[in-house]
Short mmCIF file of C-alpha atoms in Angstrom, two decimals:
data_model
loop_
_atom_site.label_atom_id
_atom_site.label_comp_id
_atom_site.label_asym_id
_atom_site.label_seq_id
_atom_site.Cartn_x
_atom_site.Cartn_y
_atom_site.Cartn_z
CA MET U 1 7.13 -25.32 71.46
CA THR U 2 9.36 -23.34 69.21
CA ALA U 3 7.29 -21.70 66.49
CA THR U 4 8.31 -18.60 64.42
CA SER U 5 11.19 -16.43 65.65
CA GLY U 6 9.60 -13.62 67.25
CA SER U 7 6.09 -12.05 68.14
CA GLY U 8 5.34 -10.36 64.86
CA ASP U 9 6.26 -13.20 62.49
CA SER U 10 3.54 -14.43 60.24
CA VAL U 11 2.33 -18.15 60.29
CA GLY U 12 0.37 -19.73 57.55
CA ALA U 13 1.26 -17.34 54.86
CA HIS U 14 0.28 -19.94 52.22
CA THR U 15 -3.30 -19.63 53.48
CA GLY U 16 -3.17 -15.70 53.30
CA LEU U 17 -4.05 -15.60 56.63
CA SER U 18 -2.65 -12.69 58.75
CA ALA U 19 -1.41 -14.26 62.18
CA ARG U 20 1.09 -13.82 64.82
CA LEU U 21 2.14 -14.96 68.07
CA ALA U 22 0.51 -13.27 70.95
CA THR U 23 2.75 -10.93 73.42
CA PRO U 24 1.70 -9.95 77.04
CA THR U 25 -0.01 -6.84 75.74
CA ASP U 26 -2.66 -9.20 74.00
CA LEU U 27 -3.82 -10.98 77.20
CA PRO U 28 -7.09 -8.96 77.51
CA GLY U 29 -7.90 -9.46 73.74
CA VAL U 30 -7.10 -12.98 73.56
CA VAL U 31 -9.09 -13.78 76.72
CA GLY U 32 -11.87 -11.54 75.64
CA THR U 33 -12.31 -13.92 72.47
CA LEU U 34 -12.20 -16.99 74.53
CA VAL U 35 -14.85 -15.75 76.94
CA GLU U 36 -17.07 -15.05 74.04
CA ALA U 37 -16.39 -18.03 72.10
CA PHE U 38 -17.08 -20.50 75.17
CA ASP U 39 -20.11 -18.82 76.55
CA GLN U 40 -22.39 -21.24 75.13
CA ASP U 41 -19.96 -24.20 74.72
CA PRO U 42 -21.78 -27.50 76.05
CA VAL U 43 -19.12 -28.31 78.36
CA TRP U 44 -17.78 -24.69 79.71
CA SER U 45 -21.38 -23.81 80.09
CA TRP U 46 -22.06 -26.93 82.18
CA ALA U 47 -19.14 -26.28 84.30
CA PHE U 48 -20.01 -22.57 84.85
CA PRO U 49 -23.73 -22.73 84.78
CA ASP U 50 -24.75 -19.27 86.10
CA PRO U 51 -25.18 -17.22 82.87
CA GLU U 52 -24.82 -13.91 84.90
CA ALA U 53 -21.47 -15.06 86.54
CA ARG U 54 -20.00 -17.11 83.61
CA ALA U 55 -18.19 -14.34 81.74
CA ALA U 56 -16.26 -13.31 84.69
CA GLN U 57 -15.59 -16.85 85.77
CA HIS U 58 -14.27 -17.80 82.33
CA ALA U 59 -12.16 -14.91 82.27
CA ALA U 60 -10.53 -15.87 85.56
CA ILE U 61 -9.81 -19.34 84.42
CA PHE U 62 -8.64 -18.58 80.85
CA ARG U 63 -6.45 -15.82 82.16
CA MET U 64 -4.03 -18.38 83.90
CA THR U 65 -3.89 -20.47 81.07
CA VAL U 66 -3.21 -17.72 78.35
CA THR U 67 -0.76 -15.82 80.70
CA HIS U 68 1.39 -18.95 80.83
CA ALA U 69 0.59 -19.66 77.14
CA ILE U 70 1.87 -16.16 75.99
CA ALA U 71 5.23 -16.59 78.29
CA ASN U 72 5.97 -19.84 76.13
CA ASP U 73 5.04 -18.44 72.72
CA ALA U 74 2.04 -20.85 72.65
CA VAL U 75 -0.84 -18.20 71.66
CA TRP U 76 -1.59 -17.50 68.16
CA LEU U 77 -4.02 -14.82 67.00
CA THR U 78 -5.49 -13.30 63.99
CA SER U 79 -6.22 -9.55 63.21
CA GLY U 80 -8.66 -8.02 65.75
CA TYR U 81 -8.49 -11.11 67.97
CA GLY U 82 -10.99 -12.71 65.48
CA ALA U 83 -9.64 -16.18 66.21
CA VAL U 84 -7.15 -17.52 68.70
CA VAL U 85 -5.42 -20.66 69.39
CA THR U 86 -3.41 -21.86 72.44
CA ALA U 87 -1.21 -24.59 71.62
CA PHE U 88 1.49 -26.39 74.06
CA GLY U 89 4.51 -28.07 72.72
CA PRO U 90 6.00 -31.04 74.43
CA ASP U 91 7.00 -30.49 78.31
CA VAL U 92 5.33 -27.16 78.48
CA ASN U 93 2.16 -27.52 81.05
CA GLU U 94 -0.98 -25.72 80.37
CA MET U 95 -0.34 -23.52 83.47
CA SER U 96 2.36 -22.50 85.63
CA ASP U 97 3.01 -24.87 88.57
CA ALA U 98 1.94 -22.04 90.96
CA ASP U 99 -1.21 -21.58 89.09
CA ALA U 100 -1.99 -25.28 88.60
CA GLU U 101 -1.36 -25.55 92.52
CA ARG U 102 -4.10 -23.01 93.29
CA PHE U 103 -6.50 -24.01 90.55
CA PRO U 104 -8.73 -26.09 92.76
CA THR U 105 -8.99 -23.22 95.30
CA VAL U 106 -9.81 -20.67 92.32
CA LEU U 107 -12.58 -23.19 91.24
CA GLY U 108 -13.78 -23.64 94.80
CA ASP U 109 -14.00 -19.60 95.15
CA LEU U 110 -15.94 -19.32 91.87
CA LEU U 111 -18.30 -22.58 92.11
CA GLY U 112 -18.74 -23.59 95.59
CA ASP U 113 -19.91 -27.09 95.80
CA HIS U 114 -19.93 -27.66 92.12
CA ALA U 115 -16.00 -27.20 92.04
CA GLU U 116 -15.13 -30.64 93.06
CA THR U 117 -17.08 -32.06 90.13
CA VAL U 118 -15.67 -29.65 87.68
CA ASN U 119 -12.18 -30.22 88.87
CA GLY U 120 -12.44 -33.96 88.48
CA LEU U 121 -13.54 -33.42 84.85
CA PHE U 122 -10.15 -31.38 84.37
CA GLU U 123 -8.47 -34.18 85.87
CA ARG U 124 -9.97 -36.63 83.72
CA PHE U 125 -8.73 -34.59 80.78
CA ASP U 126 -5.15 -34.49 81.98
CA HIS U 127 -5.36 -38.43 82.42
CA ALA U 128 -6.54 -38.96 78.83
CA ARG U 129 -3.72 -37.14 77.24
CA PRO U 130 -1.22 -39.35 75.60
CA LEU U 131 1.82 -37.80 77.20
CA GLU U 132 3.90 -40.86 76.70
CA ILE U 133 4.07 -39.47 73.07
CA PRO U 134 5.55 -36.10 72.14
CA HIS U 135 2.67 -33.78 70.76
CA LEU U 136 1.46 -30.26 70.23
CA TYR U 137 -1.56 -29.79 72.70
CA VAL U 138 -4.36 -27.69 71.27
CA SER U 139 -6.04 -26.64 74.39
CA MET U 140 -8.34 -23.80 73.36
CA LEU U 141 -9.63 -22.62 69.86
CA GLY U 142 -11.88 -19.63 69.89
CA VAL U 143 -13.58 -17.47 67.30
CA ARG U 144 -15.53 -14.27 68.10
CA ALA U 145 -19.17 -14.15 66.70
CA GLN U 146 -18.50 -11.46 64.18
CA ALA U 147 -15.65 -13.59 62.52
CA ARG U 148 -17.41 -16.87 62.31
CA GLY U 149 -18.36 -18.40 58.94
CA HIS U 150 -15.41 -17.46 57.20
CA GLY U 151 -13.01 -20.29 58.08
CA ILE U 152 -10.55 -18.36 59.97
CA GLY U 153 -10.45 -20.50 63.07
CA MET U 154 -9.85 -23.56 61.02
CA ALA U 155 -6.99 -21.70 58.87
CA LEU U 156 -5.42 -20.60 61.96
CA LEU U 157 -5.48 -23.94 63.40
CA ALA U 158 -3.87 -25.39 60.19
CA SER U 159 -1.24 -22.79 60.43
CA VAL U 160 -0.52 -23.87 64.04
CA VAL U 161 -0.63 -27.52 63.24
CA GLU U 162 2.19 -27.04 60.50
CA GLN U 163 4.54 -26.17 63.45
CA ALA U 164 3.86 -29.89 64.81
CA ASP U 165 4.53 -31.03 61.28
CA ALA U 166 7.64 -29.28 60.94
CA GLN U 167 8.77 -30.98 64.40
CA GLY U 168 7.39 -34.23 63.02
CA ILE U 169 4.88 -34.77 66.19
CA GLY U 170 1.27 -35.36 66.26
CA THR U 171 -1.39 -33.07 67.53
CA TYR U 172 -3.92 -33.61 70.39
CA LEU U 173 -7.14 -31.82 71.19
CA GLU U 174 -10.23 -32.12 72.95
CA SER U 175 -13.51 -31.12 71.12
CA SER U 176 -15.98 -29.95 73.77
CA ASN U 177 -18.74 -29.42 71.12
CA GLY U 178 -19.44 -32.38 69.09
CA ALA U 179 -20.73 -30.31 66.44
CA ASN U 180 -17.13 -29.48 65.53
CA ASP U 181 -15.89 -32.94 65.20
CA HIS U 182 -16.33 -32.94 61.45
CA ARG U 183 -14.30 -29.84 61.14
CA TYR U 184 -11.42 -31.26 63.06
CA GLU U 185 -11.81 -34.55 60.70
CA SER U 186 -11.42 -32.45 57.81
CA ALA U 187 -8.36 -31.07 59.02
CA GLY U 188 -6.75 -34.63 59.44
CA PHE U 189 -7.78 -35.27 62.81
CA ARG U 190 -9.20 -38.71 63.87
CA VAL U 191 -11.11 -39.82 67.18
CA HIS U 192 -8.57 -40.83 69.65
CA GLY U 193 -10.89 -41.47 72.67
CA SER U 194 -13.54 -39.89 74.71
CA VAL U 195 -13.77 -38.17 78.31
CA PRO U 196 -16.71 -38.68 80.60
CA VAL U 197 -18.30 -35.45 81.68
CA ALA U 198 -21.23 -35.95 83.92
CA PRO U 199 -24.13 -38.10 84.06
CA GLY U 200 -26.67 -37.38 81.04
CA ARG U 201 -23.95 -35.20 79.49
CA PRO U 202 -22.37 -36.09 76.14
CA ALA U 203 -18.78 -37.15 76.59
CA VAL U 204 -15.87 -34.90 75.12
CA THR U 205 -14.27 -36.37 72.13
CA THR U 206 -10.30 -36.65 72.19
CA MET U 207 -8.75 -36.30 68.56
CA TRP U 208 -5.26 -36.96 67.12
CA ARG U 209 -3.49 -35.98 64.01
CA ASP U 210 -0.54 -37.68 62.84
CA PRO U 211 2.17 -35.20 61.43
CA ALA U 212 1.95 -34.67 57.74
CA GLN U 213 4.50 -36.84 55.79
CA GLY U 214 7.21 -34.98 54.00
CA LYS U 215 7.07 -31.89 56.46
#
């Protein structure tokens, strides 16, 4: 998607939030925030169950998405990488074609026999997205531990969603932690559907937000 005009441009100035688009030099910081944020996530910890290996495994996966997102002006961050959002506009995939092709092999190297099950979940995520409707896809929202409790994650999300409002398109996300559903609902999202994870595991809620009127 086309957001602000350059990597130093501010988004969400009305909230007082200091935020900007990421550049290639931000890759390690953005990945670091996501690794920390998703370490205990119900879905991501199930997908990568070894707590000793999880951080490195998450970093390998997140790096693929974040590299592509930065190249497409699709990563926003706050000062000190306290909060980061990756959000892809219409016709922008979550990974480059080359990385998407090698993704199952990467999973296999990281997870062995568990890889096929995890790859199946990611395929269900892909199939659940309403691709027939142009939208902004918020693929990841992460907040570092020391920055939590101050609302910066939701403030950053609100700033990013404004970019969708300006284009008159909706916003779609998957809530991998049900404890966060009410936060998204307070930001104007509604339940769109659900994606099964595995037997005995809670399904992932998918959520949709219509563009704000008058934007």
